[in-house]
CSV table of C-alpha atoms in Angstrom, one decimal:
chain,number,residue,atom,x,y,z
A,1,UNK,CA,0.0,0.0,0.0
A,2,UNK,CA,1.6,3.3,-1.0
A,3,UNK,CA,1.4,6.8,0.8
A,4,UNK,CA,-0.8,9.2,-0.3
A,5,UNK,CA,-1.9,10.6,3.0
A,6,UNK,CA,-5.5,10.6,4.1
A,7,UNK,CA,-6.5,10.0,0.6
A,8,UNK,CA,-4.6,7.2,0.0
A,9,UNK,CA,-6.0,5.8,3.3
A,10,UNK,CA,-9.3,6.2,2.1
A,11,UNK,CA,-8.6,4.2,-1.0
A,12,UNK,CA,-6.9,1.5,0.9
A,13,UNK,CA,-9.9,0.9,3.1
A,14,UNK,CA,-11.9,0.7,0.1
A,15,UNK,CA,-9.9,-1.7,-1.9
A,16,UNK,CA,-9.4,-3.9,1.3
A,17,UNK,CA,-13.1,-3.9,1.6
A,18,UNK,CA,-13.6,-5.5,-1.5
A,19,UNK,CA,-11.2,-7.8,-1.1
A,20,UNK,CA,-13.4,-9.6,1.9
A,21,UNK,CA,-16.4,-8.9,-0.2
A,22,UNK,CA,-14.6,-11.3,-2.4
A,23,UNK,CA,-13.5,-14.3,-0.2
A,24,UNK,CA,-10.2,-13.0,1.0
A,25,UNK,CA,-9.0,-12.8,5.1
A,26,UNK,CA,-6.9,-10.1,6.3
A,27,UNK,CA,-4.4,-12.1,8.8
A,28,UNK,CA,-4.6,-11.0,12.3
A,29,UNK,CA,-3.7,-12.2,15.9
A,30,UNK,CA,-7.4,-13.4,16.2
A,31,UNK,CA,-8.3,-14.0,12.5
A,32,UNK,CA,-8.6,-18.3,11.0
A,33,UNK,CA,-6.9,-19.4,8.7
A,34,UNK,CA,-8.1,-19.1,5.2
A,35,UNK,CA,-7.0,-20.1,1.5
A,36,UNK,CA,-7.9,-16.4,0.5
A,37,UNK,CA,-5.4,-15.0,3.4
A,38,UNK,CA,-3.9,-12.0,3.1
A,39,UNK,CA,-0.8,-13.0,5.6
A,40,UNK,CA,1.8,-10.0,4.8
A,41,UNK,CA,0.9,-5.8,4.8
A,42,UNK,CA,3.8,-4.2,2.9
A,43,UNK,CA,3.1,0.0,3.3
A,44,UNK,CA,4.7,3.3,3.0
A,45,UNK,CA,3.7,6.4,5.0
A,46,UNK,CA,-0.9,6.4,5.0
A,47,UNK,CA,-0.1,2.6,3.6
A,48,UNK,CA,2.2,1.7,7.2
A,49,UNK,CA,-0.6,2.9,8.8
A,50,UNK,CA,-3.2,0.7,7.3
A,51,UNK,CA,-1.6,-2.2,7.2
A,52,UNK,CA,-0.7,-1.7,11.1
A,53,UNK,CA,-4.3,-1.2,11.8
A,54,UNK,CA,-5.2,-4.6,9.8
A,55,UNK,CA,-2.3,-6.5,11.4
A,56,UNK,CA,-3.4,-5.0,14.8
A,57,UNK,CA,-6.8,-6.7,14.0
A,58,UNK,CA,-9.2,-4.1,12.8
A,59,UNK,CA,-11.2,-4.8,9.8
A,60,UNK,CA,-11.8,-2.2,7.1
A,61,UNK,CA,-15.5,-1.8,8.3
A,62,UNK,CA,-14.0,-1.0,12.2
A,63,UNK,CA,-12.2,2.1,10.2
A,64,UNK,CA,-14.6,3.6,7.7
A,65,UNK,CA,-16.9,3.1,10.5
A,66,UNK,CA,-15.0,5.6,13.0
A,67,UNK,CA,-15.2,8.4,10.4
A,68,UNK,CA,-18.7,7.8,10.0
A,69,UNK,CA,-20.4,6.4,13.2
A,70,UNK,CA,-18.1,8.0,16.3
A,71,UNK,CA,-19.9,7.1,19.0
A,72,UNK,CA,-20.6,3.5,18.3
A,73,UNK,CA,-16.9,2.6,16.7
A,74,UNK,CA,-14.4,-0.3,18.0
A,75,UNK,CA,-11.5,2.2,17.4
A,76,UNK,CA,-11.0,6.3,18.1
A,77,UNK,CA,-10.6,7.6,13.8
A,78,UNK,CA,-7.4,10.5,13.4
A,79,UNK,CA,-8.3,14.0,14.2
A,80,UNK,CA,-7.1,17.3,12.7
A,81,UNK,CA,-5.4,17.4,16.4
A,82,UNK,CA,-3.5,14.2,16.1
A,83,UNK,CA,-2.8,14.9,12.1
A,84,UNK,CA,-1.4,18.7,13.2
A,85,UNK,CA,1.0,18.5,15.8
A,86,UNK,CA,3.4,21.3,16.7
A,87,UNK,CA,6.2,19.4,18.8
A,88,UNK,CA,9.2,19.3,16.7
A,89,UNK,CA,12.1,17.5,17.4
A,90,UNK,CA,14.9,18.9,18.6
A,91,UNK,CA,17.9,20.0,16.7
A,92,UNK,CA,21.3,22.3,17.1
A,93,UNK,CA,21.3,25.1,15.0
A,94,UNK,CA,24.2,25.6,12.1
A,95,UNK,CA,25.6,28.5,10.2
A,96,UNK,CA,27.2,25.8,7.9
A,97,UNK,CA,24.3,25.2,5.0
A,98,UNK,CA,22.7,29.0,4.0
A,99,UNK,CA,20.2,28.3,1.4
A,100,UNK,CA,19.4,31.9,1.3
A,101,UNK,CA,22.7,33.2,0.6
A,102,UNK,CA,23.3,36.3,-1.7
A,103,UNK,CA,19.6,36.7,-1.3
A,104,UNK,CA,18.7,40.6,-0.6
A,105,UNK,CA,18.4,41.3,3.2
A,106,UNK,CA,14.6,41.7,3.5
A,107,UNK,CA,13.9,38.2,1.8
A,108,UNK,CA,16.6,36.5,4.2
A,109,UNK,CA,14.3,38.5,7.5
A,110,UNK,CA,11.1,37.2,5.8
A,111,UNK,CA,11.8,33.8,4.5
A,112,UNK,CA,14.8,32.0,7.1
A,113,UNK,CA,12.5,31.8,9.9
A,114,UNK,CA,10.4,29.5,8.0
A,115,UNK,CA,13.4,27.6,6.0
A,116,UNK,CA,15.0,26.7,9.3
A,117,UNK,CA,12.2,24.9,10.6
A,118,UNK,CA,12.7,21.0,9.8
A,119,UNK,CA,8.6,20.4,8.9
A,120,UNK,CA,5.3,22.6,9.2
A,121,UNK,CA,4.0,19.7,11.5
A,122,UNK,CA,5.3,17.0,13.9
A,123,UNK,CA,4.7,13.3,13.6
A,124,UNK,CA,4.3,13.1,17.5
A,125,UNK,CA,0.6,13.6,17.6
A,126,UNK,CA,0.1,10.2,15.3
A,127,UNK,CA,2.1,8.7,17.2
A,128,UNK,CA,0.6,9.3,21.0
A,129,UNK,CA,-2.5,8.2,18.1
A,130,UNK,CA,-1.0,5.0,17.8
A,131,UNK,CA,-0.4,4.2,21.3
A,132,UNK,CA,-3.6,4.8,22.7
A,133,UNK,CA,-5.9,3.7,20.0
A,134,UNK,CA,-4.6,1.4,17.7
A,135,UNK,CA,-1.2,-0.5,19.1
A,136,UNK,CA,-2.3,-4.0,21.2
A,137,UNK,CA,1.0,-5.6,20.5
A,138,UNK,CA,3.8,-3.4,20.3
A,139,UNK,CA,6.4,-5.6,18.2
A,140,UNK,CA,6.3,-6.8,14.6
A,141,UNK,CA,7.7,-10.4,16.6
A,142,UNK,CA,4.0,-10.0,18.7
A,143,UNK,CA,2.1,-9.6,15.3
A,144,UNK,CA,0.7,-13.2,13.3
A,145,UNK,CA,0.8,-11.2,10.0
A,146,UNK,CA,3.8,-10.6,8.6
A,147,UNK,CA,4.3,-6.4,8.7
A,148,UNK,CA,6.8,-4.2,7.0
A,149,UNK,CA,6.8,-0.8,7.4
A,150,UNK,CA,9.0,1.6,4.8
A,151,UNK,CA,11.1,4.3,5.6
A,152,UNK,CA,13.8,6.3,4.2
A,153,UNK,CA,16.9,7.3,6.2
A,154,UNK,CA,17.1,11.5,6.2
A,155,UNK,CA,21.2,11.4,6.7
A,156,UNK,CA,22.5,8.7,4.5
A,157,UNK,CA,20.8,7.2,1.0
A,158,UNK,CA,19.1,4.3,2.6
A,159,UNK,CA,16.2,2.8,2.3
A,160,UNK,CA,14.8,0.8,5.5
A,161,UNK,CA,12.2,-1.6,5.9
A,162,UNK,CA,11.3,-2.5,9.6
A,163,UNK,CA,10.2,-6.0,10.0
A,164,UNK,CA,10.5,-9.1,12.3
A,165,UNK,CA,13.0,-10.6,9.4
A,166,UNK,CA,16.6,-9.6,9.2
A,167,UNK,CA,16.9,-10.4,5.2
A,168,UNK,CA,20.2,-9.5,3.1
A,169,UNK,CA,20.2,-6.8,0.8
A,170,UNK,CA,17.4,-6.4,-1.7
A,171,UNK,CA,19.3,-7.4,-5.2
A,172,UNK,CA,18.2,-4.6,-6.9
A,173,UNK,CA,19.4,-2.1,-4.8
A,174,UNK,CA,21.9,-2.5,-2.2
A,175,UNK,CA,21.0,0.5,0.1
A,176,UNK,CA,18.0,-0.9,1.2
A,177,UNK,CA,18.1,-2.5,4.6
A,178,UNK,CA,15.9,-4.4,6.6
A,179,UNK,CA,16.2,-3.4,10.4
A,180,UNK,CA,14.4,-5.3,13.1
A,181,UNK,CA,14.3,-4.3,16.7
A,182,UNK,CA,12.2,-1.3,16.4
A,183,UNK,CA,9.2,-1.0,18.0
A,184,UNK,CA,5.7,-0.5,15.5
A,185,UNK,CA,4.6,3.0,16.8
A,186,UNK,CA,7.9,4.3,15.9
A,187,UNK,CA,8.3,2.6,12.9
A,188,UNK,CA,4.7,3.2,11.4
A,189,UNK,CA,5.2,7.2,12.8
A,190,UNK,CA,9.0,7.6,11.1
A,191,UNK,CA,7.2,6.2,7.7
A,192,UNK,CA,4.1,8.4,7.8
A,193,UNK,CA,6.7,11.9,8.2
A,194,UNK,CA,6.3,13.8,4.8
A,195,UNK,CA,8.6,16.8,3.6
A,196,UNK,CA,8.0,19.0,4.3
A,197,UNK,CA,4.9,18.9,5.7
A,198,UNK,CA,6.0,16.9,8.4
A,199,UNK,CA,9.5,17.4,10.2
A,200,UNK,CA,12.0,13.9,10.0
A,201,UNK,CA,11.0,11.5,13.1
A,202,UNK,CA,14.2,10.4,15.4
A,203,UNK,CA,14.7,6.8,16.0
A,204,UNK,CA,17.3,5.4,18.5
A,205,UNK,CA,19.4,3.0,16.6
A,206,UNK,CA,19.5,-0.4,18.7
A,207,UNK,CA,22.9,-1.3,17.1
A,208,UNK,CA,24.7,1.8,17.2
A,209,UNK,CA,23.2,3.8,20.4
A,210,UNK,CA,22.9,6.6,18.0
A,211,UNK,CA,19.7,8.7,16.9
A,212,UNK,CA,18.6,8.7,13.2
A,213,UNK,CA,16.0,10.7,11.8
A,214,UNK,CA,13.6,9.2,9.0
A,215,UNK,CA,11.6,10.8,6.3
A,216,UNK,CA,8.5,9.1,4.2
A,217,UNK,CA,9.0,6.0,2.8
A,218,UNK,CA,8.3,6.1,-0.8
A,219,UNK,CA,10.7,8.8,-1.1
A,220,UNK,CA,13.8,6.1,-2.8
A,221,UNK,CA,11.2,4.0,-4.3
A,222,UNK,CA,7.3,3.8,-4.2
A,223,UNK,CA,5.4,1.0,-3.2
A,224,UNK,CA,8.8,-1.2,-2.5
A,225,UNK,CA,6.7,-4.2,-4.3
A,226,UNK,CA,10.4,-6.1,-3.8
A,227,UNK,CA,9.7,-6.5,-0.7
A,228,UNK,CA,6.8,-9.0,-1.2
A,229,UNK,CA,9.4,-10.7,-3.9
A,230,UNK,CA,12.2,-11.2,-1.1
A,231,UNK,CA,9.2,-13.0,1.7
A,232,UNK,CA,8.1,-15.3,-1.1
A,233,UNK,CA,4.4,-13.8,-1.7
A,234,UNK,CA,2.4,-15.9,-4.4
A,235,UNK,CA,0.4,-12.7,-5.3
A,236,UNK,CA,1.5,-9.4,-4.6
A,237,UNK,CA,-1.9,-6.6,-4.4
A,238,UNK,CA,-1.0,-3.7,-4.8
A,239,UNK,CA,-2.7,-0.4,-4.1
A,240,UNK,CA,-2.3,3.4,-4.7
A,241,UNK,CA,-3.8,6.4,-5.9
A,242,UNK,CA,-0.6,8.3,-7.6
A,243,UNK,CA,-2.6,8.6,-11.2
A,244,UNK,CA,-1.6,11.9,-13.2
A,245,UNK,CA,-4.1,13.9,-14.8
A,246,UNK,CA,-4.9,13.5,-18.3
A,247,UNK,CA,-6.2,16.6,-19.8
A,248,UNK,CA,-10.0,16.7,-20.0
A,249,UNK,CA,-12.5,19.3,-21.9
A,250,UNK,CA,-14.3,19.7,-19.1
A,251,UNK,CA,-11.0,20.8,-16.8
A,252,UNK,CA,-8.7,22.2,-18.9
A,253,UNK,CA,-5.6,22.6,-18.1
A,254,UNK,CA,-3.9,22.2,-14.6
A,255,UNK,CA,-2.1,25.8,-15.4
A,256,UNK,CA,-5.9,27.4,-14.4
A,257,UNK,CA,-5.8,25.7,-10.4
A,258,UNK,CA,-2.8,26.6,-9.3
A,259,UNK,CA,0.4,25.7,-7.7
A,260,UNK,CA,-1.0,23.0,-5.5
A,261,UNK,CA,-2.3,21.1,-8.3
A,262,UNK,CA,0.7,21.5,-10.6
A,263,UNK,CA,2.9,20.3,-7.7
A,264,UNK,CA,0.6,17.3,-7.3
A,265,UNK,CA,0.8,16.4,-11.0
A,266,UNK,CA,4.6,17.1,-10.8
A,267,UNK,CA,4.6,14.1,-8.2
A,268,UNK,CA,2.0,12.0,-9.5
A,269,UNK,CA,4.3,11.7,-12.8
A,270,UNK,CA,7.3,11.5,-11.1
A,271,UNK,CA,5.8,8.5,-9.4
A,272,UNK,CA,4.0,6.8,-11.9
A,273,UNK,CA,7.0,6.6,-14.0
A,274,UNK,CA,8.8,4.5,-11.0
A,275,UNK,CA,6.0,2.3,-10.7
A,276,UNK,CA,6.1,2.1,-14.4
A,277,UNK,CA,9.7,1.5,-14.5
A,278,UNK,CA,9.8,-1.2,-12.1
A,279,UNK,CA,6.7,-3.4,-14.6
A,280,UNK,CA,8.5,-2.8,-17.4
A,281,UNK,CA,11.6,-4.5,-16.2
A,282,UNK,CA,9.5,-7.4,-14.7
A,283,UNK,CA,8.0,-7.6,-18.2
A,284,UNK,CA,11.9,-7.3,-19.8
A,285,UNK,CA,12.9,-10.1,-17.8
A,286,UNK,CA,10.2,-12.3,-18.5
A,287,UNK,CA,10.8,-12.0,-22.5
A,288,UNK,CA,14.2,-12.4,-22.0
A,289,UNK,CA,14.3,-15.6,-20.3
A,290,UNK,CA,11.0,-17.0,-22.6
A,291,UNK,CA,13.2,-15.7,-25.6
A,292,UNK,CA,16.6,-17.8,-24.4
A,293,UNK,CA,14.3,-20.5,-23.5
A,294,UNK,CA,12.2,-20.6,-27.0
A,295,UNK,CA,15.6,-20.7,-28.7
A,296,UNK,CA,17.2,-23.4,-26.8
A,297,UNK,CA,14.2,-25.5,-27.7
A,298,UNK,CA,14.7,-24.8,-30.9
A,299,UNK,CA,18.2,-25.2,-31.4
A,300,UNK,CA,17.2,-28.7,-29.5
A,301,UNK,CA,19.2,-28.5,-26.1
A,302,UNK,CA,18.6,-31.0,-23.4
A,303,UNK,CA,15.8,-30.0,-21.2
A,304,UNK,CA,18.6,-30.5,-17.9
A,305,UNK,CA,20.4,-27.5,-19.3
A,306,UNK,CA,17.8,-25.5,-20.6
A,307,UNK,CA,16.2,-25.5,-16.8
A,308,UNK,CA,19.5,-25.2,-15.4
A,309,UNK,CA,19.9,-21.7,-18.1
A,310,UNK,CA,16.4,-20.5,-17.3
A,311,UNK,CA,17.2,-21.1,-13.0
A,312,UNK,CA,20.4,-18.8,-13.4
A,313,UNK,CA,18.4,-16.2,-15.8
A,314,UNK,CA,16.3,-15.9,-13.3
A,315,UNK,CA,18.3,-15.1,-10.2
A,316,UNK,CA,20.5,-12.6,-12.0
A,317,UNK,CA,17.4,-10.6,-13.4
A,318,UNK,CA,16.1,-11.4,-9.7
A,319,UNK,CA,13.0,-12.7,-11.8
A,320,UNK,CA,9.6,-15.2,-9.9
A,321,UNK,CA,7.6,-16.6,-12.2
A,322,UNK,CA,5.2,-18.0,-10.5
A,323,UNK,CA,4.4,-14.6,-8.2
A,324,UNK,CA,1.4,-12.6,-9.6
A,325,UNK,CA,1.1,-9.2,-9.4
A,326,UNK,CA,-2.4,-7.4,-9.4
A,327,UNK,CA,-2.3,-3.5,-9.3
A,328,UNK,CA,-5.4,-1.3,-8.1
A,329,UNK,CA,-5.3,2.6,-8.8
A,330,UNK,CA,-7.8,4.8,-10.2
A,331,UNK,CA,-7.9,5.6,-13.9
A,332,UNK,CA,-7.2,8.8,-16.1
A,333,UNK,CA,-10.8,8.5,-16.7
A,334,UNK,CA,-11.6,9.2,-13.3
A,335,UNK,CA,-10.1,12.7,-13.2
A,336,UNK,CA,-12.2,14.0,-10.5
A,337,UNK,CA,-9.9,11.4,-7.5
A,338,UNK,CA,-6.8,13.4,-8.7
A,339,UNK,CA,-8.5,16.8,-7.3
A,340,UNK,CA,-9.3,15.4,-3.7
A,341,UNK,CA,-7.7,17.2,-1.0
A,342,UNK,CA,-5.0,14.7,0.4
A,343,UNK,CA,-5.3,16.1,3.5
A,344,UNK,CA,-8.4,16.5,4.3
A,345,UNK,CA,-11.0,14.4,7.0
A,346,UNK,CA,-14.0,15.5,5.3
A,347,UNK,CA,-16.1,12.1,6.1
A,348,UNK,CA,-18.2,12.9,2.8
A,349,UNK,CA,-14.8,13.1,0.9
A,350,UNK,CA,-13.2,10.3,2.4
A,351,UNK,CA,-16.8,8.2,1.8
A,352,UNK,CA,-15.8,9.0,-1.8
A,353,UNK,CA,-12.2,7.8,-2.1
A,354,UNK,CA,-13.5,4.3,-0.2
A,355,UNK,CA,-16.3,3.7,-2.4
A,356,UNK,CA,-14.0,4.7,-5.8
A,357,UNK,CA,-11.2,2.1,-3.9
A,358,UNK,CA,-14.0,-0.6,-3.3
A,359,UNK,CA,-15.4,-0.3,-7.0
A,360,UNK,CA,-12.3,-0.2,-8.8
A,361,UNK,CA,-11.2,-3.4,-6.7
A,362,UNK,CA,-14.7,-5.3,-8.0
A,363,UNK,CA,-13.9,-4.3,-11.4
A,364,UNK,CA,-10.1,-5.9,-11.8
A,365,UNK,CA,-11.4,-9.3,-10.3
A,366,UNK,CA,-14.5,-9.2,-12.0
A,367,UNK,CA,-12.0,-8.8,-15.6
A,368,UNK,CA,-9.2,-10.9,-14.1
A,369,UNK,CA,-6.9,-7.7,-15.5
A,370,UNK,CA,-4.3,-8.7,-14.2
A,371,UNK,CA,-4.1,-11.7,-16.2
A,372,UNK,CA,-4.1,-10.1,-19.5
């Protein structure tokens, strides 16, 4: 589940709620087992928190519900209070990085006491969130589902994924790290802290005795899908709502609304192109190994060796057959999601971002898209 904020929450809740519509489990400390079980939550910033919530045993209802129906709800929903917080963490002050230097005097009074400040908003308040509504246990090790949490490290170009398993180096990209040892409300909080609306969140390093700071996960790489690839998923759902705007009559241009939503579109393409990226080279592999394969069968090689070829192919290009990968996000035809306020806990708003998640979700199984 990628970040998106509470818009991207929305959608989550929406495509999770399909999903049991459907026949599938969402694995919990109190849930059956199932042969539809969903046994691993793999999320980044709003997606860390939802998967937390479903690991932690609330079902998609028990969420959409709080938002909806306050008084009679299993779980407390995020306030503006909890979303806004003003305690920062603290830092020592340095003369050596001046991004306003050789800037006239009057724009270095008006502008540094804002550019000094790490984030508008603090982390802290989801956090104390966390802790008194949603955590039950507080390790990933306490959890039956299998939970990873994505974060990127603000001080070094490193991706980390916190986790009860201690696995090497993703292939693909050696800066990523898995770190255990870390409890969930830090790890979920450190995830959900977007530049630079939200100032970096300091974690105590359990190896090292040092403190390092972390920034939103999807910030190296969005929806970290590898992740699922190095715990062995069979199928790997996943969910987000990055989807640029395409122009439409009706709209016009994004030039007429403004700076926010040309800075939205600005990282909705950005982001689409690394999702983008990442199935084109899962589809590169797979013709390259059917391509090696069709021609050693031609060229009438021993089955023994032709295996043996296609087995090596595929652990250099870090290639699973056999995983299948089902993407849900909302279509350039449906140009109106784009425009929703990511922020925003508007319950009418948020109904709308669940219901577009849930329908969307009815429509891939119902086409079986993902196998075309």
């Amino acid at each position: 589940m990628s970040g998106g904020v509470v818009k991207a929450a929305a959608w989550h809740l929406g495509v999770a709620l399909a999903l049991e519509e459907l026949g599938f489990t969402l694995k919990n400390n109190e849930s059956s087992p199932s042969d539809l079980e969903i046994s691993t939550y793999v999320g980044s910033s709003a997606g860390s928190l939802i998967g937390l919530y479903f690991a932690q045993g609330f079902r998609p209802m028990d969420i959409i519900e709080a938002t909806i129906n306050k008084d009679n709800s299993k779980i407390r929903a995020i306030n503006y209070k909890d979303m806004l917080s003003l305690k920062k963490p603290q830092g020592n002050p340095t003369s050596y990085y001046d991004p306003l230097e050789g800037f006239p005097k009057i724009l270095k009074r008006i502008l540094k006491p804002v550019l000094s400040l790490p984030g508008i908003f603090s982390t802290q308040g989801l956090h104390d969130y966390l802790i008194e509504n949603v955590i039950k246990e507080k390790t990933f090790e306490e959890l039956e589902a299998d939970l990873f949490v994505v974060a990127t490290q603000l001080d070094h170009s490193r991706k980390v994924i916190f986790s009860k398993y201690n696995y090497p180096n993703p292939s693909h990209d050696n800066t990523a790290n898995y770190y255990t040892g870390i409890p969930l409300a830090e790890s979920v909080t450190a995830s959900m802290s977007v530049p630079p609306f939200y100032s970096p969140y300091p974690i105590k390093n359990p190896h090292t005795g040092q403190t390092d700071y972390y920034i939103d996960g999807e910030i190296r790489e969005t929806l970290s899908t590898h992740v699922a690839f190095d715990h062995d998923c069979e199928f790997i759902i996943s969910s987000w709502t990055h989807t640029p705007y395409h122009f439409h009559d009706e709209i016009g241009s994004l030039v007429n609304y403004g700076l926010p939503a040309i800075c939205t579109q600005a990282i909705y393409l950005m982001i689409q192109k690394k999702i983008v990226a990442n199935r084109a080279r899962r589809e590169l592999s797979a013709d390259i190994i059917n391509t090696v394969n069709d021609y050693l069968k031609t060229n009438k090689f021993e089955e023994k060796h032709r295996n043996q070829l296609t087995s090596i192919l595929e652990k250099k290009l870090s290639y699973k057959p056999n995983v299948h990968m089902i993407d849900i996000f909302p279509r350039h035809e449906d140009y109106q999601l784009f425009f929703r306020n990511s922020f925003s806990l508007n319950s009418d708003k948020t109904s709308e971002m669940v219901s577009a998640g849930y329908k969307r979700t009815i429509n891939i199984f119902k086409r079986h898209e993902w196998e075309s």
